Tab-separated table of N, CA and C in Angstrom:
chain	number	residue	atom	x	y	z
G	1	MET	N	17.931	-0.034	-6.770
G	1	MET	CA	17.602	0.307	-5.159
G	1	MET	C	16.707	-0.331	-3.905
G	2	ASN	N	16.954	-1.047	-3.299
G	2	ASN	CA	15.956	-1.540	-2.770
G	2	ASN	C	16.060	-0.455	-1.758
G	3	SER	N	14.775	0.092	-1.203
G	3	SER	CA	14.453	0.902	0.278
G	3	SER	C	14.079	0.564	0.867
G	4	ILE	N	13.938	0.581	2.006
G	4	ILE	CA	12.590	0.782	3.264
G	4	ILE	C	12.618	1.900	3.681
G	5	TYR	N	10.875	1.990	5.079
G	5	TYR	CA	10.224	2.401	3.978
G	5	TYR	C	9.937	2.346	5.902
G	6	GLU	N	9.687	3.048	6.857
G	6	GLU	CA	8.768	2.594	8.390
G	6	GLU	C	7.718	4.018	8.557
G	7	LEU	N	6.461	3.453	8.531
G	7	LEU	CA	5.432	4.212	8.988
G	7	LEU	C	5.832	5.007	10.518
G	8	PRO	N	5.839	6.420	10.068
G	8	PRO	CA	6.027	7.136	11.168
G	8	PRO	C	5.092	7.049	12.323
G	9	ALA	N	4.976	6.600	13.571
G	9	ALA	CA	4.474	6.251	15.288
G	9	ALA	C	3.833	7.350	14.714
G	10	HIS	N	3.507	8.816	14.662
G	10	HIS	CA	2.848	10.057	15.238
G	10	HIS	C	1.369	9.829	13.570
G	11	GLN	N	1.591	8.332	12.897
G	11	GLN	CA	0.792	9.048	11.884
G	11	GLN	C	-0.887	8.432	12.854
G	12	GLY	N	-0.228	7.394	13.721
G	12	GLY	CA	-1.342	6.735	14.934
G	12	GLY	C	-1.561	5.122	14.124
G	13	LEU	N	-0.555	4.628	13.229
G	13	LEU	CA	-1.261	3.987	12.597
G	13	LEU	C	0.716	2.531	13.687
G	14	ASP	N	-0.606	0.920	13.614
G	14	ASP	CA	0.817	1.131	14.112
G	14	ASP	C	1.967	0.409	12.805
G	15	SER	N	3.365	0.977	13.375
G	15	SER	CA	4.383	1.061	12.858
G	15	SER	C	4.542	-0.673	11.915
G	16	VAL	N	4.014	-0.608	10.442
G	16	VAL	CA	4.927	-1.967	9.467
G	16	VAL	C	6.210	-1.011	8.709
G	17	SER	N	6.879	-1.894	8.532
G	17	SER	CA	8.018	-1.315	7.532
G	17	SER	C	7.794	-2.278	6.515
G	18	TYR	N	8.164	-1.675	5.230
G	18	TYR	CA	8.066	-2.736	3.912
G	18	TYR	C	9.853	-1.912	3.331
G	19	GLN	N	10.045	-2.817	2.014
G	19	GLN	CA	10.728	-2.789	1.242
G	19	GLN	C	10.317	-2.752	-0.101
G	20	ALA	N	10.685	-1.810	-1.341
G	20	ALA	CA	10.379	-2.158	-2.108
G	20	ALA	C	10.986	-0.930	-2.799
G	21	ASN	N	11.547	-2.087	-4.854
G	21	ASN	CA	12.382	-1.749	-5.143
G	21	ASN	C	12.743	-0.430	-6.282
G	22	ASP	N	13.059	0.624	-6.621
G	22	ASP	CA	13.499	1.187	-7.516
G	22	ASP	C	11.670	2.478	-7.301
G	23	VAL	N	11.676	2.876	-6.494
G	23	VAL	CA	10.241	3.292	-5.879
G	23	VAL	C	10.942	4.348	-4.700
G	24	PRO	N	11.484	5.284	-5.287
G	24	PRO	CA	11.892	6.194	-4.056
G	24	PRO	C	11.117	7.368	-3.637
G	25	TRP	N	10.013	7.451	-4.586
G	25	TRP	CA	9.104	8.127	-4.232
G	25	TRP	C	7.751	7.986	-2.940
G	26	LEU	N	8.206	6.989	-2.738
G	26	LEU	CA	7.129	5.730	-2.216
G	26	LEU	C	7.327	6.142	-0.497
G	27	LEU	N	8.764	5.331	-0.646
G	27	LEU	CA	9.134	5.822	0.756
G	27	LEU	C	9.783	6.399	1.046
G	28	ASP	N	9.563	8.033	0.572
G	28	ASP	CA	10.387	8.869	1.503
G	28	ASP	C	9.845	9.666	2.476
G	29	GLN	N	8.415	9.249	2.515
G	29	GLN	CA	7.165	9.635	3.754
G	29	GLN	C	7.044	11.788	3.445
G	30	ASP	N	6.722	11.291	1.525
G	30	ASP	CA	6.294	12.521	1.264
G	30	ASP	C	5.261	12.511	0.408
G	31	ASP	N	3.806	13.090	1.225
G	31	ASP	CA	2.818	12.805	0.072
G	31	ASP	C	2.724	13.898	-0.711
G	32	ARG	N	3.739	14.647	-1.082
G	32	ARG	CA	3.907	15.303	-2.276
G	32	ARG	C	4.563	14.762	-3.439
G	33	THR	N	5.094	13.763	-3.214
G	33	THR	CA	5.631	12.995	-4.443
G	33	THR	C	5.998	11.676	-5.183
G	34	CYS	N	5.368	11.404	-5.980
G	34	CYS	CA	4.592	10.872	-6.209
G	34	CYS	C	4.879	9.998	-7.564
G	35	ASN	N	4.807	8.919	-7.787
G	35	ASN	CA	4.674	8.097	-9.378
G	35	ASN	C	4.455	9.193	-10.545
G	36	ASP	N	5.860	8.928	-11.214
G	36	ASP	CA	5.891	10.086	-12.563
G	36	ASP	C	4.946	9.468	-14.036
G	37	GLY	N	4.486	8.421	-13.251
G	37	GLY	CA	3.329	8.119	-14.084
G	37	GLY	C	3.404	6.438	-15.161
G	38	SER	N	5.078	6.042	-14.674
G	38	SER	CA	5.754	4.844	-15.816
G	38	SER	C	5.980	3.911	-15.241
G	39	THR	N	5.222	4.148	-14.163
G	39	THR	CA	4.649	2.014	-13.807
G	39	THR	C	3.312	2.076	-13.432
G	40	SER	N	1.898	1.122	-13.711
G	40	SER	CA	1.437	1.138	-12.649
G	40	SER	C	0.981	-0.291	-12.077
G	41	THR	N	1.879	-0.446	-11.697
G	41	THR	CA	1.838	-1.514	-10.244
G	41	THR	C	3.428	-1.306	-9.825
G	42	ILE	N	2.891	-1.745	-8.364
G	42	ILE	CA	3.485	-1.594	-7.315
G	42	ILE	C	4.150	-2.781	-6.288
G	43	HIS	N	4.584	-4.090	-6.267
G	43	HIS	CA	5.079	-4.224	-4.801
G	43	HIS	C	6.127	-4.243	-3.931
G	44	VAL	N	5.299	-4.095	-2.898
G	44	VAL	CA	6.102	-4.049	-1.680
G	44	VAL	C	6.284	-5.385	-0.989
G	45	THR	N	7.442	-5.646	0.210
G	45	THR	CA	7.773	-6.669	0.550
G	45	THR	C	7.773	-5.496	2.408
G	46	LEU	N	6.899	-6.964	3.021
G	46	LEU	CA	6.880	-6.451	4.131
G	46	LEU	C	8.140	-7.129	5.242
G	47	ASP	N	8.962	-6.288	6.054
G	47	ASP	CA	10.341	-6.597	6.894
G	47	ASP	C	9.536	-7.753	7.208
G	48	THR	N	8.245	-7.852	8.083
G	48	THR	CA	7.757	-9.214	9.127
G	48	THR	C	6.735	-8.977	8.351
G	49	ALA	N	6.636	-10.578	8.024
G	49	ALA	CA	4.644	-10.900	7.825
G	49	ALA	C	3.942	-10.833	9.308
G	50	ILE	N	2.407	-10.386	8.691
G	50	ILE	CA	1.608	-9.815	9.160
G	50	ILE	C	0.192	-9.885	8.698
G	51	PRO	N	-0.687	-9.939	9.700
G	51	PRO	CA	-2.051	-9.873	9.519
G	51	PRO	C	-2.099	-8.122	8.374
G	52	ILE	N	-3.240	-8.469	7.797
G	52	ILE	CA	-3.471	-7.061	6.980
G	52	ILE	C	-4.613	-6.800	7.627
G	53	THR	N	-4.360	-5.430	8.224
G	53	THR	CA	-6.308	-4.321	8.416
G	53	THR	C	-6.501	-3.783	7.145
G	54	TRP	N	-5.623	-3.151	6.427
G	54	TRP	CA	-6.116	-2.111	5.465
G	54	TRP	C	-5.119	-1.259	5.905
G	55	VAL	N	-5.228	-0.457	4.133
G	55	VAL	CA	-3.851	0.736	3.486
G	55	VAL	C	-4.558	1.332	3.468
G	56	ARG	N	-3.320	2.408	3.576
G	56	ARG	CA	-4.678	3.575	3.303
G	56	ARG	C	-3.296	3.954	2.095
G	57	VAL	N	-4.066	4.531	1.179
G	57	VAL	CA	-2.676	5.282	-0.152
G	57	VAL	C	-3.540	6.852	-0.120
G	58	VAL	N	-2.979	7.315	-0.607
G	58	VAL	CA	-2.216	8.968	-0.937
G	58	VAL	C	-2.463	8.448	-2.699
G	59	PHE	N	-2.687	9.725	-2.972
G	59	PHE	CA	-3.048	10.175	-4.964
G	59	PHE	C	-2.318	11.423	-4.808
G	60	ASN	N	-1.904	12.143	-6.135
G	60	ASN	CA	-1.850	13.289	-6.452
G	60	ASN	C	-3.428	13.576	-7.927
G	61	ASP	N	-4.023	12.905	-7.397
G	61	ASP	CA	-5.629	13.206	-8.823
G	61	ASP	C	-6.404	12.351	-7.752
G	62	ALA	N	-7.504	13.480	-7.491
G	62	ALA	CA	-8.611	12.491	-6.952
G	62	ALA	C	-9.610	11.795	-7.778
G	63	ASP	N	-9.523	11.503	-9.008
G	63	ASP	CA	-9.847	10.320	-9.941
G	63	ASP	C	-9.665	9.187	-10.019
G	64	SER	N	-8.221	9.159	-9.457
G	64	SER	CA	-7.536	7.624	-9.175
G	64	SER	C	-7.970	7.184	-7.826
G	65	ILE	N	-8.675	7.193	-7.159
G	65	ILE	CA	-9.135	6.819	-5.869
G	65	ILE	C	-9.986	5.471	-5.944
G	66	ASP	N	-10.949	5.611	-7.293
G	66	ASP	CA	-11.545	4.432	-7.433
G	66	ASP	C	-10.313	3.354	-8.624
G	67	LYS	N	-9.006	3.665	-8.836
G	67	LYS	CA	-9.069	2.755	-10.019
G	67	LYS	C	-7.349	2.073	-9.701
G	68	ILE	N	-7.610	1.475	-8.392
G	68	ILE	CA	-6.765	0.988	-8.419
G	68	ILE	C	-6.946	-0.386	-7.340
G	69	GLY	N	-6.404	-1.722	-7.480
G	69	GLY	CA	-6.473	-3.152	-6.935
G	69	GLY	C	-5.713	-3.375	-6.077
G	70	LEU	N	-6.094	-4.247	-4.798
G	70	LEU	CA	-4.612	-4.214	-3.069
G	70	LEU	C	-5.078	-6.191	-3.478
G	71	PHE	N	-3.264	-6.636	-3.513
G	71	PHE	CA	-3.472	-8.248	-3.505
G	71	PHE	C	-2.859	-8.038	-2.567
G	72	TYR	N	-2.620	-8.961	-1.819
G	72	TYR	CA	-1.120	-9.248	-0.737
G	72	TYR	C	-1.281	-10.965	-0.994
G	73	LYS	N	0.006	-11.565	-0.712
G	73	LYS	CA	0.678	-12.690	-0.673
G	73	LYS	C	0.709	-13.260	0.532
G	74	PRO	N	0.404	-14.287	0.503
G	74	PRO	CA	-0.056	-15.155	2.470
G	74	PRO	C	1.937	-15.678	1.823
G	75	GLN	N	2.078	-15.695	3.564
G	75	GLN	CA	3.488	-15.905	3.303
G	75	GLN	C	3.367	-17.380	3.292
G	76	ASN	N	4.622	-18.051	2.814
G	76	ASN	CA	4.746	-19.390	2.432
G	76	ASN	C	3.841	-19.601	0.279
G	77	SER	N	3.401	-18.453	0.082
G	77	SER	CA	2.457	-18.999	-0.784
G	77	SER	C	3.311	-18.350	-1.903
G	78	MET	N	2.929	-18.511	-3.068
G	78	MET	CA	3.951	-18.314	-4.486
G	78	MET	C	2.609	-17.282	-5.350
G	79	SER	N	1.650	-17.113	-4.989
G	79	SER	CA	0.875	-16.637	-5.974
G	79	SER	C	0.197	-14.862	-4.885
G	80	MET	N	-0.441	-14.501	-5.953
G	80	MET	CA	-1.202	-12.921	-5.541
G	80	MET	C	-2.550	-13.028	-5.048
G	81	THR	N	-3.481	-12.622	-3.936
G	81	THR	CA	-4.234	-13.427	-3.746
G	81	THR	C	-5.358	-11.375	-3.508
G	82	SER	N	-6.415	-11.300	-3.819
G	82	SER	CA	-7.031	-10.598	-3.806
G	82	SER	C	-7.556	-10.489	-2.875
G	83	CYS	N	-7.975	-9.232	-2.122
G	83	CYS	CA	-8.446	-8.278	-0.635
G	83	CYS	C	-9.916	-9.143	-0.290
G	84	PRO	N	-10.256	-9.748	0.596
G	84	PRO	CA	-11.435	-10.128	0.564
G	84	PRO	C	-12.797	-9.184	0.698
G	85	ASP	N	-12.442	-8.323	0.852
G	85	ASP	CA	-13.329	-7.577	1.843
G	85	ASP	C	-12.591	-5.598	0.871
G	86	LYS	N	-12.927	-5.652	0.353
G	86	LYS	CA	-12.135	-3.661	-0.140
G	86	LYS	C	-13.467	-3.013	-0.405
G	87	ARG	N	-13.626	-2.311	1.246
G	87	ARG	CA	-14.151	-1.937	1.569
G	87	ARG	C	-13.234	-0.328	1.970
G	88	LYS	N	-14.323	0.727	0.959
G	88	LYS	CA	-13.187	1.921	1.218
G	88	LYS	C	-14.007	2.802	2.143
G	89	ALA	N	-13.279	3.594	2.484
G	89	ALA	CA	-13.354	4.916	3.203
G	89	ALA	C	-12.781	6.489	3.171
G	90	GLN	N	-13.056	7.229	2.226
G	90	GLN	CA	-12.758	8.210	1.401
G	90	GLN	C	-11.717	9.366	2.658
G	91	VAL	N	-10.943	9.680	2.393
G	91	VAL	CA	-10.349	9.875	4.371
G	91	VAL	C	-10.410	11.618	3.414
G	92	ASP	N	-9.872	12.052	2.362
G	92	ASP	CA	-10.357	13.541	1.612
G	92	ASP	C	-10.878	13.239	0.126
G	93	ASP	N	-10.257	14.183	-0.530
G	93	ASP	CA	-10.558	14.023	-2.112
G	93	ASP	C	-9.522	13.131	-2.348
G	94	LYS	N	-7.869	13.293	-2.122
G	94	LYS	CA	-6.874	12.815	-2.658
G	94	LYS	C	-6.122	11.458	-1.555
G	95	THR	N	-7.126	10.856	-0.797
G	95	THR	CA	-6.528	10.095	0.846
G	95	THR	C	-8.054	8.458	0.486
G	96	VAL	N	-7.676	7.513	0.925
G	96	VAL	CA	-8.710	6.395	0.815
G	96	VAL	C	-7.976	5.314	1.411
G	97	ASP	N	-8.875	4.764	3.141
G	97	ASP	CA	-8.332	3.298	3.416
G	97	ASP	C	-9.016	2.420	2.626
G	98	ILE	N	-7.999	1.230	2.313
G	98	ILE	CA	-8.897	0.204	1.735
G	98	ILE	C	-8.838	-0.682	2.966
G	99	SER	N	-10.387	-1.424	3.338
G	99	SER	CA	-9.532	-2.704	4.033
G	99	SER	C	-9.630	-3.660	3.393
G	100	CYS	N	-8.536	-4.492	4.132
G	100	CYS	CA	-7.766	-5.737	3.624
G	100	CYS	C	-7.975	-6.875	4.642
G	101	GLN	N	-9.195	-6.962	5.369
G	101	GLN	CA	-8.641	-8.198	6.648
G	101	GLN	C	-8.631	-8.928	6.250
G	102	THR	N	-7.465	-9.825	5.450
G	102	THR	CA	-6.775	-11.398	5.933
G	102	THR	C	-6.476	-12.084	6.573
G	103	SER	N	-7.375	-12.735	6.571
G	103	SER	CA	-7.098	-13.828	7.910
G	103	SER	C	-5.785	-14.592	7.678
G	104	VAL	N	-4.947	-14.850	7.266
G	104	VAL	CA	-3.275	-15.518	7.108
G	104	VAL	C	-2.222	-14.366	7.114
G	105	VAL	N	-0.984	-14.170	7.763
G	105	VAL	CA	-0.285	-13.673	7.640
G	105	VAL	C	-0.218	-13.128	5.612
G	106	ALA	N	0.402	-11.891	5.023
G	106	ALA	CA	0.873	-11.934	4.488
G	106	ALA	C	2.705	-11.191	4.175
G	107	GLU	N	3.268	-11.649	3.665
G	107	GLU	CA	4.857	-11.148	3.107
G	107	GLU	C	4.951	-10.069	2.163
G	108	GLU	N	4.103	-10.353	2.066
G	108	GLU	CA	4.053	-9.208	-0.699
G	108	GLU	C	2.354	-8.292	-0.259
G	109	LEU	N	2.615	-7.348	-0.003
G	109	LEU	CA	1.066	-6.571	-0.981
G	109	LEU	C	1.733	-6.016	-2.582
G	110	ALA	N	0.591	-6.114	-3.268
G	110	ALA	CA	0.827	-5.481	-4.398
G	110	ALA	C	-0.574	-4.336	-4.577
G	111	LEU	N	-0.398	-3.114	-5.728
G	111	LEU	CA	-1.221	-2.270	-6.039
G	111	LEU	C	-1.006	-2.470	-7.392
G	112	ASP	N	-2.281	-2.282	-7.965
G	112	ASP	CA	-2.129	-2.500	-9.644
G	112	ASP	C	-3.121	-1.209	-10.024
G	113	GLY	N	-2.795	-0.609	-10.815
G	113	GLY	CA	-4.319	-0.550	-11.779
G	113	GLY	C	-3.986	0.994	-12.622
G	114	ASP	N	-5.176	2.049	-12.924
G	114	ASP	CA	-4.359	2.894	-14.071
G	114	ASP	C	-3.540	4.451	-12.277
G	115	GLY	N	-4.890	3.761	-11.600
G	115	GLY	CA	-4.588	5.089	-9.984
G	115	GLY	C	-3.194	4.597	-9.588
G	116	VAL	N	-2.286	3.951	-9.997
G	116	VAL	CA	-1.248	3.154	-9.301
G	116	VAL	C	0.078	4.531	-10.126
G	117	ARG	N	-0.403	4.963	-11.578
G	117	ARG	CA	0.430	6.082	-11.615
G	117	ARG	C	0.523	7.191	-11.025
G	118	HIS	N	-0.433	7.861	-10.459
G	118	HIS	CA	-0.818	8.660	-9.842
G	118	HIS	C	-1.009	8.313	-8.065
G	119	LEU	N	-0.268	7.559	-7.862
G	119	LEU	CA	0.417	7.299	-6.108
G	119	LEU	C	1.247	8.379	-5.630
G	120	CYS	N	0.971	8.075	-4.454
G	120	CYS	CA	2.326	8.964	-3.793
G	120	CYS	C	2.975	8.533	-2.902
G	121	SER	N	1.238	8.221	-1.612
G	121	SER	CA	2.062	7.519	-1.203
G	121	SER	C	1.067	6.142	0.073
G	122	LEU	N	1.620	5.411	0.775
G	122	LEU	CA	1.614	3.959	0.412
G	122	LEU	C	1.644	3.858	2.103
G	123	TYR	N	0.536	3.884	3.075
G	123	TYR	CA	0.515	3.263	5.076
G	123	TYR	C	0.360	2.084	5.312
G	124	ILE	N	0.951	1.324	5.789
G	124	ILE	CA	0.238	-0.287	6.377
G	124	ILE	C	-0.115	-0.339	7.687
G	125	SER	N	-1.633	-0.718	7.168
G	125	SER	CA	-1.706	-1.164	9.302
G	125	SER	C	-1.815	-2.128	9.288
G	126	GLY	N	-0.626	-3.089	10.300
G	126	GLY	CA	-1.153	-4.252	10.699
G	126	GLY	C	-2.296	-4.816	11.451
G	127	GLY	N	-2.266	-6.059	11.375
G	127	GLY	CA	-2.951	-6.792	11.749
G	127	GLY	C	-3.243	-6.487	13.836
G	128	VAL	N	-4.539	-7.555	14.314
G	128	VAL	CA	-4.390	-7.709	15.881
G	128	VAL	C	-3.415	-7.338	16.041
């Protein structure tokens, strides 16, 4: 299944749409539907390559906030790169904003780690 998700404008974030395969719970705009624990890695392809500034991730388990890695693939690159400055700002007990200030445009993001098993939503804020 190939799905498209566009961040609703009312979220107060830049609208960044992306595609993800076989993860309808990530694309349904509902923070209550989550990964069933079957995968610990998620890849999303941005519809338009953009500089990334930060992402918001929502979990169904508060202990998962510190158990996630964030990577991006620069446009025209073959490999993923770790975000240069992964500062985290906890929004509430199950939501965290992760800084990922890229100096180049990204065409794909990846989340990995045990925390992904409890991931419910991913919101991407575009660059300047």
